[in-house]
CSV table of C-alpha atoms in Angstrom, one decimal:
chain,number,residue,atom,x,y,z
A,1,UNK,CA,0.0,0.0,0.0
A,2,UNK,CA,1.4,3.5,-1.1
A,3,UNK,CA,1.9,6.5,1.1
A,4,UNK,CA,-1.3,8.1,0.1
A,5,UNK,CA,-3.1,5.4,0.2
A,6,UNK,CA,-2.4,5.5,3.8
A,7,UNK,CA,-2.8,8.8,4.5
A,8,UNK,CA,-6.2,8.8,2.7
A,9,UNK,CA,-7.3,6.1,4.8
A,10,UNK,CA,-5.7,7.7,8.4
A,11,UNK,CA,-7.9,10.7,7.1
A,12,UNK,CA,-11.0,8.9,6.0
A,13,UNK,CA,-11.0,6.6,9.3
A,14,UNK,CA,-14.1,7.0,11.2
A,15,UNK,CA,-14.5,7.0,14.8
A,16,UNK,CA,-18.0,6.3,16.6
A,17,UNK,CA,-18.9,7.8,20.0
A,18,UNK,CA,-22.0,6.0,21.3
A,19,UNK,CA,-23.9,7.9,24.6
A,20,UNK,CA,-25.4,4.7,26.8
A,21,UNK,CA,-27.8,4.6,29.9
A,22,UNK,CA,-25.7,3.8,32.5
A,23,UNK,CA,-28.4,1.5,34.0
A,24,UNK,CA,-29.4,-1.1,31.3
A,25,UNK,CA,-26.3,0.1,28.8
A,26,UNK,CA,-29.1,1.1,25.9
A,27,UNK,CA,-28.2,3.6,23.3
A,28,UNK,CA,-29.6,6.8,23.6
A,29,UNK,CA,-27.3,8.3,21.0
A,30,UNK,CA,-24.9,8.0,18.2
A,31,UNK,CA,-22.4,9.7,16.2
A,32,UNK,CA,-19.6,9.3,14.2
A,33,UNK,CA,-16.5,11.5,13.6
A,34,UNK,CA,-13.5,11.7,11.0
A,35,UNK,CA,-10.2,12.8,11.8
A,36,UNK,CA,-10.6,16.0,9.9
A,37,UNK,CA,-13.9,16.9,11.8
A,38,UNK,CA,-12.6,16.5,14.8
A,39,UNK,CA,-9.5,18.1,13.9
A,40,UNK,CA,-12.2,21.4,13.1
A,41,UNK,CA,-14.4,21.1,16.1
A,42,UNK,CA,-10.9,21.4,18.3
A,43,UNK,CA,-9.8,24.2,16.1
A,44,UNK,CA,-13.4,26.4,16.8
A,45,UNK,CA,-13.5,25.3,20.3
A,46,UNK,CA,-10.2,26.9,20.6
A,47,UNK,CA,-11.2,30.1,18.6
A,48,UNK,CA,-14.5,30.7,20.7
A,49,UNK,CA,-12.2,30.1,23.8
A,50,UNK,CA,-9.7,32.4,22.7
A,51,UNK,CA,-12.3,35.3,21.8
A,52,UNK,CA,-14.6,34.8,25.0
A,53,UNK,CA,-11.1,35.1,27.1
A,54,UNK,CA,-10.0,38.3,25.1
A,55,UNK,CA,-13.8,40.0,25.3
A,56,UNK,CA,-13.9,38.8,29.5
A,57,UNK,CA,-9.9,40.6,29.4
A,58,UNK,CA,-11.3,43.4,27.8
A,59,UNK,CA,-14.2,44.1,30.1
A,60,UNK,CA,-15.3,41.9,33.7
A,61,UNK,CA,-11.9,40.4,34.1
A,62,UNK,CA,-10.0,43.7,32.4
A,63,UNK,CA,-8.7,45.0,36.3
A,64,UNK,CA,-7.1,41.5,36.6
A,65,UNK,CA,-5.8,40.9,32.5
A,66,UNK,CA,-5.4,43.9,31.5
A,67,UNK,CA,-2.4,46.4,32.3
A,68,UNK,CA,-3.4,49.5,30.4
A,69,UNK,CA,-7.1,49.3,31.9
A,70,UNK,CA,-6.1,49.3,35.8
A,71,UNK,CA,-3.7,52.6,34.7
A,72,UNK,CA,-6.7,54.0,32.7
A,73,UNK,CA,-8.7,54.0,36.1
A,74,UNK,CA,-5.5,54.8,38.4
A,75,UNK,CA,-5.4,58.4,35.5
A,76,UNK,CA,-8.9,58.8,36.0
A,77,UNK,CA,-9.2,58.7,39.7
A,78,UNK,CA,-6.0,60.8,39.7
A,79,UNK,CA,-7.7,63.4,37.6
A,80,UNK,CA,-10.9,63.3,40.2
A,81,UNK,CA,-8.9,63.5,42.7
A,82,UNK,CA,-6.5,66.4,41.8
A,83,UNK,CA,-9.8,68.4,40.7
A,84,UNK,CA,-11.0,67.8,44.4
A,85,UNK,CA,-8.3,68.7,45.9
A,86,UNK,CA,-8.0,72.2,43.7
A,87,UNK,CA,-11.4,72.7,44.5
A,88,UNK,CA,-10.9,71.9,48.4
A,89,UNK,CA,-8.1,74.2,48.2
A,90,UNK,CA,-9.8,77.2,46.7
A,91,UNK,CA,-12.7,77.3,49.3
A,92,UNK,CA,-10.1,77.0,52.2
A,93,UNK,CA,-8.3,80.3,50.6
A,94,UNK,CA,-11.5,81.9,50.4
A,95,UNK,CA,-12.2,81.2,53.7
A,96,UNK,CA,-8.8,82.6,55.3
A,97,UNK,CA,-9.4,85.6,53.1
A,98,UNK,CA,-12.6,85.9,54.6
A,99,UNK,CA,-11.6,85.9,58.1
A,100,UNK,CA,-8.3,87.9,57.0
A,101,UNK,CA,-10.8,90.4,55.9
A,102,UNK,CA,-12.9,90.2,59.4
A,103,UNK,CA,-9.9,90.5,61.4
A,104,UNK,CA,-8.7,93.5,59.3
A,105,UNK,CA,-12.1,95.0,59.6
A,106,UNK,CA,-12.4,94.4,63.1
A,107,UNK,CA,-8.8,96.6,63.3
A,108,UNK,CA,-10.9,99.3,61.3
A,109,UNK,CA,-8.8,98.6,57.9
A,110,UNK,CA,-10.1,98.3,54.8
A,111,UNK,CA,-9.0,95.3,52.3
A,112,UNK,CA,-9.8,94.8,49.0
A,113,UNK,CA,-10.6,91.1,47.5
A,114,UNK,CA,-7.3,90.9,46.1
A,115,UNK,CA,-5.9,91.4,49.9
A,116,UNK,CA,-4.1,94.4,49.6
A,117,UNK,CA,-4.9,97.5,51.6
A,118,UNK,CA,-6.1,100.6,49.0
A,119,UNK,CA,-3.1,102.3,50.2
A,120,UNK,CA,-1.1,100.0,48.8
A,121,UNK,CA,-2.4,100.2,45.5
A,122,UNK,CA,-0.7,101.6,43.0
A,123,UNK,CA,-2.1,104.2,40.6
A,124,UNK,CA,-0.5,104.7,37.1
A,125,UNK,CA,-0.6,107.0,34.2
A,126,UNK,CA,-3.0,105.8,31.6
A,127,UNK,CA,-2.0,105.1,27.8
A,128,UNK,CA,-2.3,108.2,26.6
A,129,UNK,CA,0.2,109.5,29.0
A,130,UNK,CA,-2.0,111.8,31.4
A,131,UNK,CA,-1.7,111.9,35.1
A,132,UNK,CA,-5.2,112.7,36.0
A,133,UNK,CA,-5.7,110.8,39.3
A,134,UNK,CA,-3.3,111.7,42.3
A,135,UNK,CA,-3.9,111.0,45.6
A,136,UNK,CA,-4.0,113.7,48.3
A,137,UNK,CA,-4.3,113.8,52.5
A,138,UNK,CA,-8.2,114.4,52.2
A,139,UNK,CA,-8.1,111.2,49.7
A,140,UNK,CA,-6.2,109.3,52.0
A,141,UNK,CA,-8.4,110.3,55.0
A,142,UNK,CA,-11.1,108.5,53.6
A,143,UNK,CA,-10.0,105.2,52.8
A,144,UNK,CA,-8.5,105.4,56.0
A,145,UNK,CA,-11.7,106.1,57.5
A,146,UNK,CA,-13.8,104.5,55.2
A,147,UNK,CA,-15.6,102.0,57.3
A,148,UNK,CA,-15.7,104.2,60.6
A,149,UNK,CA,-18.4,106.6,59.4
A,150,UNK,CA,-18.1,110.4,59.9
A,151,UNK,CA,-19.9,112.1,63.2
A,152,UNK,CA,-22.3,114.9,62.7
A,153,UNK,CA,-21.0,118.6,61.5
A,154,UNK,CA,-17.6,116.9,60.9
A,155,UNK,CA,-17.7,118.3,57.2
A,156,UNK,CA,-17.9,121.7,55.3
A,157,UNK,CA,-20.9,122.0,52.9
A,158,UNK,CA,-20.0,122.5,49.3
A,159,UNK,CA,-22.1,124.2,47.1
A,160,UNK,CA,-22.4,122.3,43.3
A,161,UNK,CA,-20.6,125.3,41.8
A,162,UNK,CA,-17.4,123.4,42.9
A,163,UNK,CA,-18.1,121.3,39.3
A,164,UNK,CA,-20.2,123.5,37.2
A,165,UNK,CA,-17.7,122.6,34.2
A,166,UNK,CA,-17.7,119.1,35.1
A,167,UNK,CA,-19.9,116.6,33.5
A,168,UNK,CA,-21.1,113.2,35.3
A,169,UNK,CA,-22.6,110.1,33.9
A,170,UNK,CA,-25.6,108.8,35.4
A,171,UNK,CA,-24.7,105.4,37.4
A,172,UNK,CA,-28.1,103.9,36.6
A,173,UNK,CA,-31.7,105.4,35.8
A,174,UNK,CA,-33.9,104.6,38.7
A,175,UNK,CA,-35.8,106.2,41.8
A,176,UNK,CA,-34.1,108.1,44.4
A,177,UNK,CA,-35.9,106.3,47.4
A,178,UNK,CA,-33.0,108.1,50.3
A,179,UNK,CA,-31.4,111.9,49.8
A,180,UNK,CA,-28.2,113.0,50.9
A,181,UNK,CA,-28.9,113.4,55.0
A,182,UNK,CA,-25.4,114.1,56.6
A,183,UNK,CA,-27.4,114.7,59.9
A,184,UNK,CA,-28.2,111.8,59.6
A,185,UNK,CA,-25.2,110.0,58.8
A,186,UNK,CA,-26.1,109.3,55.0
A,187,UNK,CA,-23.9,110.4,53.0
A,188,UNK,CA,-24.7,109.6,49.5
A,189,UNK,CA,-28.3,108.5,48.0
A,190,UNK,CA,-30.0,105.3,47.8
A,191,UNK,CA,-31.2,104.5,43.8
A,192,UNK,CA,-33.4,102.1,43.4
A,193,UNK,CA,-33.4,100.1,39.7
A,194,UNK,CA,-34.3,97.2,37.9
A,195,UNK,CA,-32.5,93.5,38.9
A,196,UNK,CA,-29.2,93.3,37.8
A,197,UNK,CA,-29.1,96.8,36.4
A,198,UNK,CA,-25.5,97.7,35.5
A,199,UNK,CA,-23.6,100.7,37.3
A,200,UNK,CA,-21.6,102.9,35.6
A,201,UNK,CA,-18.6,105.1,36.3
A,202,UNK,CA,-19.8,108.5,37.0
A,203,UNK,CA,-16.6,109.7,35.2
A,204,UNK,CA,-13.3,109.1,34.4
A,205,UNK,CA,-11.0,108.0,36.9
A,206,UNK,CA,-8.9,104.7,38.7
A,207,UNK,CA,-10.1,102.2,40.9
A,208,UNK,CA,-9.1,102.7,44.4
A,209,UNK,CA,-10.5,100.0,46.4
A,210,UNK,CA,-13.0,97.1,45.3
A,211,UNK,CA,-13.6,95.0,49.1
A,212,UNK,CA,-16.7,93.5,50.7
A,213,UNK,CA,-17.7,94.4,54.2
A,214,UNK,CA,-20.1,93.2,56.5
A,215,UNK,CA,-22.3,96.4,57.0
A,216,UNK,CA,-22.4,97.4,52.9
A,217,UNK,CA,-21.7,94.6,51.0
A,218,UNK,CA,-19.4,94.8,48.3
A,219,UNK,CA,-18.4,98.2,47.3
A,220,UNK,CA,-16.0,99.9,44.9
A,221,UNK,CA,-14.3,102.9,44.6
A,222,UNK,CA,-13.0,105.5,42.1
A,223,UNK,CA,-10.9,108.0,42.1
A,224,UNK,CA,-11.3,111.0,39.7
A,225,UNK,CA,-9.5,114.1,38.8
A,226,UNK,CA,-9.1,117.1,41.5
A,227,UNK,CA,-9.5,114.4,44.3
A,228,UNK,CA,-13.2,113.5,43.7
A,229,UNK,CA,-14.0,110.1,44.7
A,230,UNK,CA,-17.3,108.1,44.0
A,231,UNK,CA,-18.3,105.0,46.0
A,232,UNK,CA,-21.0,102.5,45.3
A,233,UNK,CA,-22.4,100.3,48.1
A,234,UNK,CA,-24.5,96.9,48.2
A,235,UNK,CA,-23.8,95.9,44.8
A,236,UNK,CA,-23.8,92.3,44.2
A,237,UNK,CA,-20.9,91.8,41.6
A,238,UNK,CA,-17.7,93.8,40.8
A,239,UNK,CA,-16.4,94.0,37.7
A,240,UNK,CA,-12.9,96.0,38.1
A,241,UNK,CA,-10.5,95.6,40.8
A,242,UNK,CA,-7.8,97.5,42.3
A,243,UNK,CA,-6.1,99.6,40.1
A,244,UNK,CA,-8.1,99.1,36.9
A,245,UNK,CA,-8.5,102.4,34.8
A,246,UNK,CA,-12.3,103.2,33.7
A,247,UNK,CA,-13.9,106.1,31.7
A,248,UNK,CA,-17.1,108.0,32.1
A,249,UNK,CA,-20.1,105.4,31.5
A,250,UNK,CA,-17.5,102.4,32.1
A,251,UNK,CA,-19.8,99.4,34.0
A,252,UNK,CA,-18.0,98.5,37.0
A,253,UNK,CA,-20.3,96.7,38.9
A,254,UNK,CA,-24.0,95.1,38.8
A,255,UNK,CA,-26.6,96.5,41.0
A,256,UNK,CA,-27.3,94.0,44.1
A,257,UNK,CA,-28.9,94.0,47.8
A,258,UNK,CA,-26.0,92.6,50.0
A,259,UNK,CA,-24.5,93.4,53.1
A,260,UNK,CA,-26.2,93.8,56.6
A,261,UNK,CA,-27.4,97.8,55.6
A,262,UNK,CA,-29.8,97.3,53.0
A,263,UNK,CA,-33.7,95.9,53.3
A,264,UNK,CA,-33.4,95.7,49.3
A,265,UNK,CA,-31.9,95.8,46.2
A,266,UNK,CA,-30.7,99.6,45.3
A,267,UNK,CA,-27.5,101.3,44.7
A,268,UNK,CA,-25.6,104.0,47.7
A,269,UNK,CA,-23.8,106.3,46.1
A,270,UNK,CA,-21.4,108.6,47.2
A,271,UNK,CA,-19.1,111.4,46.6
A,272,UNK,CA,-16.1,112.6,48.2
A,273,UNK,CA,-14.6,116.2,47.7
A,274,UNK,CA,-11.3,116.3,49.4
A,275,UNK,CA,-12.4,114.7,52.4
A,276,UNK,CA,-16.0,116.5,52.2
A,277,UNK,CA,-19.2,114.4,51.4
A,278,UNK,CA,-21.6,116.0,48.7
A,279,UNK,CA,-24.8,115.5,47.4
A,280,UNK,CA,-25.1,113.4,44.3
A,281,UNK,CA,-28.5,115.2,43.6
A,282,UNK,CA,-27.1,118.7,42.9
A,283,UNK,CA,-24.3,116.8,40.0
A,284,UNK,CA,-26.5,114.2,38.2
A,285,UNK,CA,-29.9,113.3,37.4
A,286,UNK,CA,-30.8,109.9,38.0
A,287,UNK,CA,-34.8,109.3,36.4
C-alpha cells in the first residue's frame, strides 16, 4: 500500500462515540467522527475560547488581565482626585481671606478682594500719558476712615458750583428712594433700579479699592480728577479691581442687595470732595 493510500485512509478513518444509559447500557445516541472533523471542532472550540477570554480581558476580568485598563482607572481617579483637591483648596483660601478680611475689619482697615490695603495700590498714568488721578491727604483720610463713618457737623458744605464745568454720567436710571442726610449720617443717596441693572462710572477715573464688608456689601471705589472720589455700596458683583483704569459710562459693577445695611436691592452712592461728602442730587440726574 502506497503513502497516500495510507494517508487517505488515516484521514478517512471514522470513529463512533455511542452515549449509553448507565443503568441497562441502551443507546440513547450516536455519532460518528472523521479525523478531519474533529480536527475542526478542536480548532473552533479553541477560537471561541480564545475570543470569549479576550472579550472577559477586555471588560469583567479587564482590572485583573489587563495592564493599560487598571492605569486608565489609576489616570482617571488621579484626575478626580486632583480636581478635588484644587477645589478643596480654593474654598479653604476663600475662607482665610474671609476671616483675613474680618480680622482687618475688626482693626478698622479696609482690604480689598485681592488682599491688599487701598493704600497700597498703585495708581498709574493711563496710555495716553495723562496723570489725572493723584492722591491727596483728604483722599487718604477717607480710605482710611472708610468703614468708621463720619460724626455729625464733621464736614464743610460744598455748594455744586465746585463742578459747574464738570460733567457726570448717570450710574443707573432709577428712583431716588434716600437723599443725601449728613445729619443723619447718609452720605450719599439710595437708587433704586431694575434687577441686575449695571452701574456705571460717574466719570473718568482709577479704581481705588473694590472689598466687601459686612455692613455694605461689596463696594467699589473711584478716584477721579481734582481728588473727587465716588463710592458704590451693596452691589452684588464687581467688575474691576484695584487699580483698573475706567472712563465716564464704564460698567463696574451690577446692581445687588448685600450686606447687613440694606432691606433691598438699590444702589448707595457717594461722593467725596477732598475729604467733604456731597450730594449726588445737585451733580446728576438719575430718572
Amino acid at each position: 500500500m502506497s503513502i497516500s493510500q495510507k494517508i487517505k485512509n488515516w484521514f478517512e478513518t471514522k470513529y463512533l462515540f455511542v452515549i449509553r444509559r448507565e443503568e441497562d447500557f441502551s443507546v440513547i445516541n450516536s455519532f460518528s467522527l472523521t479525523k478531519i472533523k474533529i480536527g475542526l471542532l478542536t480548532f473552533l472550540g479553541f477560537i471561541l475560547v480564545f475570543g470569549l477570554a479576550l472579550i472577559l480581558s477586555k471588560t469583567l476580568l479587564g482590572r485583573w488581565f489587563d495592564p493599560v485598563h487598571q492605569e486608565s482607572e489609576n489616570t482617571e481617579k488621579l484626575i478626580a482626585l486632583s480636581a478635588t483637591v484644587d477645589s478643596l483648596y480654593k474654598e479653604v483660601h476663600a475662607k482665610d481671606q474671609y476671616v483675613t478680611n474680618i480680622m482687618h475689619l475688626i482693626r478698622g482697615e479696609v482690604m480689598d478682594t485681592t488682599g491688599q490695603r487701598p493704600e497700597e495700590a498703585t495708581l498709574e498714568m493711563d496710555r495716553r500719558g495723562i496723570d489725572l488721578y493723584k492722591r491727596g491727604e483728604a483722599t487718604q483720610r477717607i480710605l482710611d476712615e472708610f468703614e468708621t463713618q463720619p460724626s455729625e457737623g464733621s464736614f464743610e458744605r460744598l455748594s455744586s458750583g465746585t463742578f459747574t464745568e464738570v460733567y457726570f454720567f448717570p450710574p443707573l436710571q432709577g428712583l431716588v428712594t434716600s437723599s443725601f442726610d449728613p445729619a443723619a449720617e447718609h452720605f450719599g443717596v439710595d437708587i433704586v433700579a431694575a434687577e441686575d441693572e449695571p452701574v456705571k462710572s460717574i466719570a473718568a477715573g482709577s479704581v481705588i479699592f473694590a472689598h466687601w464688608t459686612l455692613e455694605t456689601g461689596y463696594n467699589i471705589g473711584v478716584q477721579h480728577s481734582n481728588e473727587l472720589i465716588s463710592i458704590y455700596k451693596h452691589n452684588s458683583v464687581l467688575l474691576k479691581k484695584v487699580g483698573d483704569l475706567v472712563q465716564a459710562g464704564e460698567i463696574i459693577s451690577i446692581i445687588g442687595n448685600t450686606g447687613e445695611q440694606t432691606t433691598g436691592q438699590h444702589l448707595h452712592l457717594e461722593l467725596w470732595y477732598k475729604g467733604t461728602p456731597l450730594n449726588p442730587q445737585e451733580f446728576i440726574t438719575f430718572d
